Amino acid sequence: MTPETMLFVDDEKQILRSVERLFIGSNHRVLTTDDAEKALALVDDESIAVVFSDQCMPKMKGVELLAQVKKTSPDTVKILMTGYADLSTAVEAINTGEVFRFITKPWDDAVLMDTAEEALGRFTLRRSLAHADEATLLALAETIELKDPLTQGHCKRVARYSVGLAESLGIEGHIKRRIRCGAWLHDCGKIGVPEAVLNYPGSLGPLEVQTIKKHPEWGAEVVRLANMAPEIVNIVLCHHEKYDGSGYPHQLKAEAIPLEARIVSIADMFDAMTSDRPYKKKIDQAAALCELQRMRGKEIDPLLADRFIELIRGNVEFEQ
C-alpha cells in the first residue's frame, strides 16, 4: 500500500503521544494536533487520507470537525474516537454518513491499527477508482475478495451471470459495460467491514449485522466520489434491496429498485447459494434454481427470475 498521511486530533496530549508511539515503524506518515482549527488547516493544506478525531474537545465536537472535513476533503476517511457515554452519537454519525467508523476509548491497540489499515484501504480504493480502466476495476474487486478467501472468483461470476441476463433482455453497449463493472464492484463497500466479521462462521450479533448492512452505502459513497456512472452507483447501493421491500439499505420495492441492481441481485444470490461461505455450505445448481423460483415476487423480480432460470438451464457456459 502506498504510504499515506493520517491525522489524529485530541485535546489530550498524552493520547497523541500514545498514538505516535503506536505507529512508530509504520510506513505511513502520522500527524497529531490538539486543536480542531489547526486540524482543519492541515486538511485544507495537504492530502490527508484518514482523520481520527476525539468527540469531546473544548472548541469543537469531533462530529462537527469531521463534518467540516467532509466538505473540505470528501475523499478523506473519517473515524470518531469516543467514550462509552457517547456511543449513541457515534452510531448516529455513522448512520448519517458523517463518519466511517468509531473507536471507543480507551481503545485496544490492535483494533486501532486494524481500523487504520481498513480506512487507508478505503481511501486508496476511492483514489484508484477515479482513474481506473476495466482491467484495473476487476483487479481492485479481486483484491477486495482477499478479505474473504471463500469469495474468490465471486465478482467475476456475478458479472458473467449479470451480463448474460442483461444480454437476454436486449441490453447492450455502454449500459451492459456498466452492469459488468457494477457487478465486479458490487461488494466494494466490504473493504470497510472487519475480516473477523466477514469470516465469522456462526450467527452475528446485532452490532456486527449492522456493520455488514452498511457496506452498500459505504461502497456507493466510494464509487460516487470517484464519479462513476449512475448505473454502477445504483448496483453497489441497491444490490441487497428486495422486490417486496424487505431488503436494505432503503427498503425499496419492485420497480423502485433500479433495473441494473435487480439484475445483479439475482446473479449475486445465485452465486452465493452455489458457493461455500463461512456460515453455510453451498447447494447444487438445481437446488439454487428451485430456491430462486420460490423467491420470485418476494426477494427478486419475478420476470427477471424466470428469465435467469431459463438462461442458466439452457446455457452450458454457466455450468460450474
Coordinates of C-alpha atoms in Angstrom, one line a residue:
M1 CA 0.0 0.0 0.0
T2 CA 1.3 3.5 -0.9
P3 CA 2.4 5.5 2.1
E4 CA -0.4 7.9 3.1
T5 CA -0.9 10.6 5.8
M6 CA -3.1 10.1 8.9
L7 CA -4.1 12.9 11.2
F8 CA -5.1 12.3 14.9
V9 CA -6.9 15.1 16.7
D10 CA -7.3 15.0 20.5
D11 CA -7.1 17.7 23.2
E12 CA -5.3 15.3 25.5
K13 CA -1.6 15.4 24.6
Q14 CA -0.8 12.1 26.3
I15 CA -3.3 10.4 23.9
L16 CA -1.5 11.9 21.0
R17 CA 1.9 10.7 22.3
S18 CA 0.4 7.2 22.7
V19 CA -0.7 7.3 19.1
E20 CA 2.7 8.4 17.9
R21 CA 4.4 5.6 19.8
L22 CA 1.9 3.1 18.5
F23 CA 2.7 3.9 14.8
I24 CA 6.5 4.1 15.2
G25 CA 7.8 2.0 12.3
S26 CA 4.6 2.3 10.3
N27 CA 5.2 3.1 6.6
H28 CA 2.5 5.8 6.9
R29 CA 3.0 9.4 8.0
V30 CA 1.3 10.3 11.3
L31 CA 0.4 13.9 12.2
T32 CA -1.2 14.9 15.5
T33 CA -2.7 18.1 16.9
D34 CA -4.7 19.1 20.0
D35 CA -6.5 21.9 18.2
A36 CA -9.5 21.4 15.9
E37 CA -8.9 24.6 13.9
K38 CA -5.3 23.5 13.2
A39 CA -6.6 20.1 12.1
L40 CA -8.9 21.8 9.5
A41 CA -6.0 23.9 8.3
L42 CA -3.9 20.7 7.8
V43 CA -6.7 19.1 5.8
D44 CA -7.0 22.2 3.7
D45 CA -3.3 22.4 3.0
E46 CA -2.4 18.8 2.1
S47 CA -3.7 15.4 1.2
I48 CA -4.9 13.6 4.4
A49 CA -6.1 10.0 3.9
V50 CA -7.6 9.5 7.3
V51 CA -8.7 11.8 10.2
F52 CA -9.2 10.3 13.7
S53 CA -10.9 12.8 15.9
D54 CA -11.9 12.7 19.6
Q55 CA -15.5 13.5 20.2
C56 CA -15.3 15.6 23.4
M57 CA -13.0 18.6 22.7
P58 CA -13.4 22.1 24.2
K59 CA -13.5 24.2 21.0
M60 CA -15.4 21.8 18.6
K61 CA -17.0 18.4 19.0
G62 CA -15.5 15.6 16.9
V63 CA -18.6 15.1 14.8
E64 CA -18.6 18.8 13.9
L65 CA -14.9 18.7 13.0
L66 CA -15.4 15.6 10.8
A67 CA -18.5 17.2 9.1
Q68 CA -16.3 20.1 8.1
V69 CA -13.5 17.7 6.9
K70 CA -16.2 16.0 4.7
K71 CA -16.9 19.4 3.0
T72 CA -13.2 20.3 2.5
S73 CA -11.8 16.9 1.6
P74 CA -14.6 14.4 0.5
D75 CA -12.1 11.6 -0.1
T76 CA -10.7 11.7 3.4
V77 CA -11.9 8.8 5.6
K78 CA -13.2 9.9 9.0
I79 CA -13.0 8.0 12.3
L80 CA -14.6 9.2 15.5
M81 CA -12.9 8.3 18.8
T82 CA -15.4 8.4 21.7
G83 CA -16.1 7.2 25.2
Y84 CA -18.9 4.8 26.0
A85 CA -21.2 7.6 27.1
D86 CA -21.2 9.0 23.6
L87 CA -21.8 5.7 21.7
S88 CA -25.3 6.9 20.5
T89 CA -23.6 9.9 19.0
A90 CA -21.1 7.7 17.2
V91 CA -23.7 5.4 15.8
E92 CA -25.8 8.3 14.6
A93 CA -22.7 9.8 12.9
I94 CA -22.2 6.5 11.0
N95 CA -25.8 6.3 10.0
T96 CA -25.8 9.9 8.6
G97 CA -22.6 9.3 6.7
E98 CA -20.6 11.8 8.7
V99 CA -18.1 9.1 9.9
F100 CA -16.9 5.8 8.5
R101 CA -16.3 4.1 11.8
F102 CA -15.9 4.8 15.6
I103 CA -13.5 3.6 18.2
T104 CA -14.2 3.5 21.9
K105 CA -11.8 5.0 24.4
P106 CA -9.7 3.5 25.9
W107 CA -9.0 1.6 22.7
D108 CA -7.4 -1.7 22.0
D109 CA -4.1 -1.0 20.1
A110 CA -4.8 -3.9 17.7
V111 CA -8.3 -2.6 16.9
L112 CA -7.0 0.9 16.3
M113 CA -4.3 -0.3 13.9
D114 CA -6.7 -2.6 12.1
T115 CA -9.2 0.2 11.7
A116 CA -6.4 2.4 10.4
E117 CA -5.5 -0.2 7.7
E118 CA -9.1 -0.6 6.7
A119 CA -9.6 3.2 6.5
L120 CA -6.4 3.6 4.4
G121 CA -7.6 0.8 2.1
R122 CA -10.9 2.6 1.6
F123 CA -9.0 5.9 0.8
T124 CA -6.8 4.1 -1.7
L125 CA -9.8 2.4 -3.3
R126 CA -11.5 5.8 -3.8
R127 CA -8.5 7.3 -5.5
S128 CA -7.9 4.2 -7.6
L129 CA -11.5 4.1 -8.9
A130 CA -11.3 7.6 -10.1
H131 CA -8.7 6.7 -12.8
A132 CA -9.3 3.0 -13.4
D133 CA -9.9 1.2 -16.7
E134 CA -11.9 -2.1 -16.8
A135 CA -8.9 -4.2 -16.1
T136 CA -8.0 -2.1 -13.0
L137 CA -11.6 -2.3 -11.8
L138 CA -11.5 -6.1 -11.9
A139 CA -8.1 -6.2 -10.2
L140 CA -9.5 -3.9 -7.4
A141 CA -12.6 -6.1 -7.0
E142 CA -10.4 -9.2 -6.7
T143 CA -8.2 -7.5 -4.1
I144 CA -11.3 -6.8 -2.0
E145 CA -12.2 -10.5 -2.3
L146 CA -9.0 -11.4 -0.5
K147 CA -10.6 -10.3 2.8
D148 CA -12.8 -13.4 2.5
P149 CA -11.0 -16.3 0.8
L150 CA -14.2 -18.2 0.2
T151 CA -15.5 -15.5 -2.1
Q152 CA -12.6 -15.9 -4.6
G153 CA -14.0 -15.5 -8.1
H154 CA -17.4 -14.3 -6.8
C155 CA -17.2 -10.9 -8.5
K156 CA -16.3 -12.4 -11.9
R157 CA -19.0 -15.0 -11.7
V158 CA -21.6 -12.4 -10.7
A159 CA -20.5 -10.2 -13.6
R160 CA -20.8 -13.2 -16.0
Y161 CA -24.3 -14.1 -14.9
S162 CA -25.4 -10.4 -14.9
V163 CA -24.1 -9.7 -18.4
G164 CA -25.8 -12.9 -19.6
L165 CA -29.1 -11.8 -18.1
A166 CA -28.7 -8.3 -19.5
E167 CA -28.0 -9.6 -23.0
S168 CA -31.1 -11.8 -22.8
L169 CA -33.1 -8.6 -22.1
G170 CA -31.6 -6.8 -25.1
I171 CA -29.3 -4.6 -23.1
E172 CA -26.2 -3.8 -25.0
G173 CA -23.5 -1.2 -25.4
H174 CA -22.4 1.1 -22.6
I175 CA -25.2 0.1 -20.3
K176 CA -24.1 -3.6 -20.5
R177 CA -20.5 -2.5 -19.8
R178 CA -21.7 -0.5 -16.7
I179 CA -23.6 -3.6 -15.5
R180 CA -20.4 -5.6 -15.8
C181 CA -18.4 -3.0 -13.9
G182 CA -21.1 -2.7 -11.2
A183 CA -21.2 -6.4 -10.8
W184 CA -17.4 -6.5 -10.3
L185 CA -17.6 -3.7 -7.7
H186 CA -20.9 -4.6 -6.0
D187 CA -19.2 -5.6 -2.8
C188 CA -16.5 -2.9 -2.7
G189 CA -18.0 -1.5 0.5
K190 CA -16.8 -4.6 2.3
I191 CA -13.4 -3.1 2.3
G192 CA -14.7 -1.3 5.4
V193 CA -16.0 -4.5 7.1
P194 CA -13.6 -6.2 9.5
E195 CA -12.3 -9.6 8.3
A196 CA -13.4 -11.1 11.6
V197 CA -17.0 -10.2 10.8
L198 CA -16.8 -11.3 7.2
N199 CA -15.3 -14.7 8.1
Y200 CA -17.3 -15.4 11.2
P201 CA -18.6 -19.0 11.0
G202 CA -21.7 -18.5 13.1
S203 CA -24.6 -16.1 13.7
L204 CA -23.5 -12.5 14.0
G205 CA -24.6 -10.2 16.9
P206 CA -26.7 -7.1 16.3
L207 CA -23.8 -4.7 16.0
E208 CA -21.9 -6.9 13.5
V209 CA -25.1 -7.3 11.4
Q210 CA -25.5 -3.5 11.4
T211 CA -21.9 -3.2 10.2
I212 CA -22.4 -5.7 7.4
K213 CA -25.6 -3.9 6.3
K214 CA -23.7 -0.6 5.9
H215 CA -21.5 -2.0 3.1
P216 CA -23.8 -1.0 0.2
E217 CA -23.8 2.6 1.4
W218 CA -20.1 2.7 2.1
G219 CA -19.4 1.2 -1.4
A220 CA -21.8 3.6 -3.1
E221 CA -20.2 6.6 -1.5
V222 CA -16.8 5.4 -2.8
V223 CA -18.0 4.9 -6.4
R224 CA -20.0 8.1 -6.3
L225 CA -17.0 10.1 -5.2
A226 CA -15.0 8.5 -8.0
N227 CA -17.6 10.0 -10.4
M228 CA -18.5 6.6 -11.8
A229 CA -21.6 6.1 -13.9
P230 CA -25.0 6.2 -12.1
E231 CA -25.8 2.6 -13.1
I232 CA -22.6 1.4 -11.2
V233 CA -23.6 3.5 -8.2
N234 CA -27.1 2.0 -8.3
I235 CA -25.8 -1.6 -8.4
V236 CA -23.4 -1.0 -5.4
L237 CA -26.1 0.7 -3.4
C238 CA -29.1 -1.4 -4.2
H239 CA -27.9 -5.0 -4.8
H240 CA -29.3 -6.0 -1.4
E241 CA -32.7 -4.4 -1.9
K242 CA -35.6 -7.0 -2.3
Y243 CA -38.6 -6.9 -4.6
D244 CA -41.0 -7.0 -1.6
G245 CA -39.3 -4.1 0.2
S246 CA -37.7 -6.2 2.9
G247 CA -34.1 -5.5 1.8
Y248 CA -31.6 -2.9 2.7
P249 CA -30.4 -0.1 3.0
H250 CA -33.6 1.8 1.9
Q251 CA -36.3 -0.9 1.7
L252 CA -37.0 -0.1 -1.9
K253 CA -39.8 -2.1 -3.6
A254 CA -40.4 -3.5 -7.1
E255 CA -39.5 -1.1 -9.9
A256 CA -38.3 1.5 -7.5
I257 CA -35.2 -0.7 -7.4
P258 CA -33.1 0.2 -10.5
L259 CA -33.2 -2.5 -13.2
E260 CA -29.4 -2.9 -13.2
A261 CA -29.5 -3.6 -9.4
R262 CA -32.3 -6.1 -9.8
I263 CA -30.2 -7.9 -12.4
V264 CA -27.1 -8.1 -10.3
S265 CA -29.1 -9.0 -7.2
I266 CA -30.3 -12.2 -8.8
A267 CA -26.8 -13.1 -10.0
D268 CA -25.3 -12.4 -6.6
M269 CA -27.9 -14.5 -4.8
F270 CA -27.4 -17.4 -7.2
D271 CA -23.6 -17.4 -6.8
A272 CA -23.9 -17.1 -3.0
M273 CA -26.1 -20.1 -2.9
T274 CA -23.8 -22.2 -5.1
S275 CA -20.6 -21.2 -3.3
D276 CA -19.3 -22.2 0.2
R277 CA -19.4 -19.4 2.7
P278 CA -18.1 -19.3 6.3
Y279 CA -21.6 -19.5 7.6
K280 CA -23.1 -22.1 5.2
K281 CA -22.3 -24.8 2.7
K282 CA -23.1 -24.5 -1.0
I283 CA -26.1 -26.2 -2.6
D284 CA -26.1 -27.5 -6.2
Q285 CA -27.3 -25.5 -9.2
A286 CA -30.6 -27.3 -9.4
A287 CA -31.5 -26.6 -5.8
A288 CA -30.4 -23.0 -6.2
L289 CA -32.7 -22.5 -9.2
C290 CA -35.6 -24.0 -7.2
E291 CA -34.8 -21.5 -4.4
L292 CA -34.9 -18.7 -6.9
Q293 CA -38.3 -19.9 -8.1
R294 CA -39.5 -19.8 -4.5
M295 CA -38.2 -16.2 -4.1
R296 CA -39.7 -14.8 -7.3
G297 CA -42.1 -11.9 -6.5
K298 CA -40.7 -11.8 -2.9
E299 CA -37.0 -11.2 -2.7
I300 CA -36.5 -10.9 -6.5
D301 CA -38.2 -9.6 -9.6
P302 CA -40.4 -12.4 -10.9
L303 CA -39.9 -11.7 -14.6
L304 CA -36.1 -11.4 -14.2
A305 CA -36.2 -14.6 -12.1
D306 CA -38.0 -16.5 -14.9
R307 CA -35.5 -15.2 -17.5
F308 CA -32.5 -16.0 -15.3
I309 CA -33.7 -19.6 -14.5
E310 CA -34.3 -20.2 -18.3
L311 CA -30.9 -18.7 -19.1
I312 CA -29.0 -20.9 -16.6
R313 CA -30.8 -24.1 -17.6
G314 CA -30.1 -23.5 -21.2
N315 CA -26.5 -22.2 -21.2
V316 CA -23.7 -24.7 -20.9
E317 CA -21.2 -21.7 -20.4
F318 CA -22.8 -21.2 -16.9
E319 CA -22.3 -24.7 -15.7
Q320 CA -20.0 -24.8 -12.7

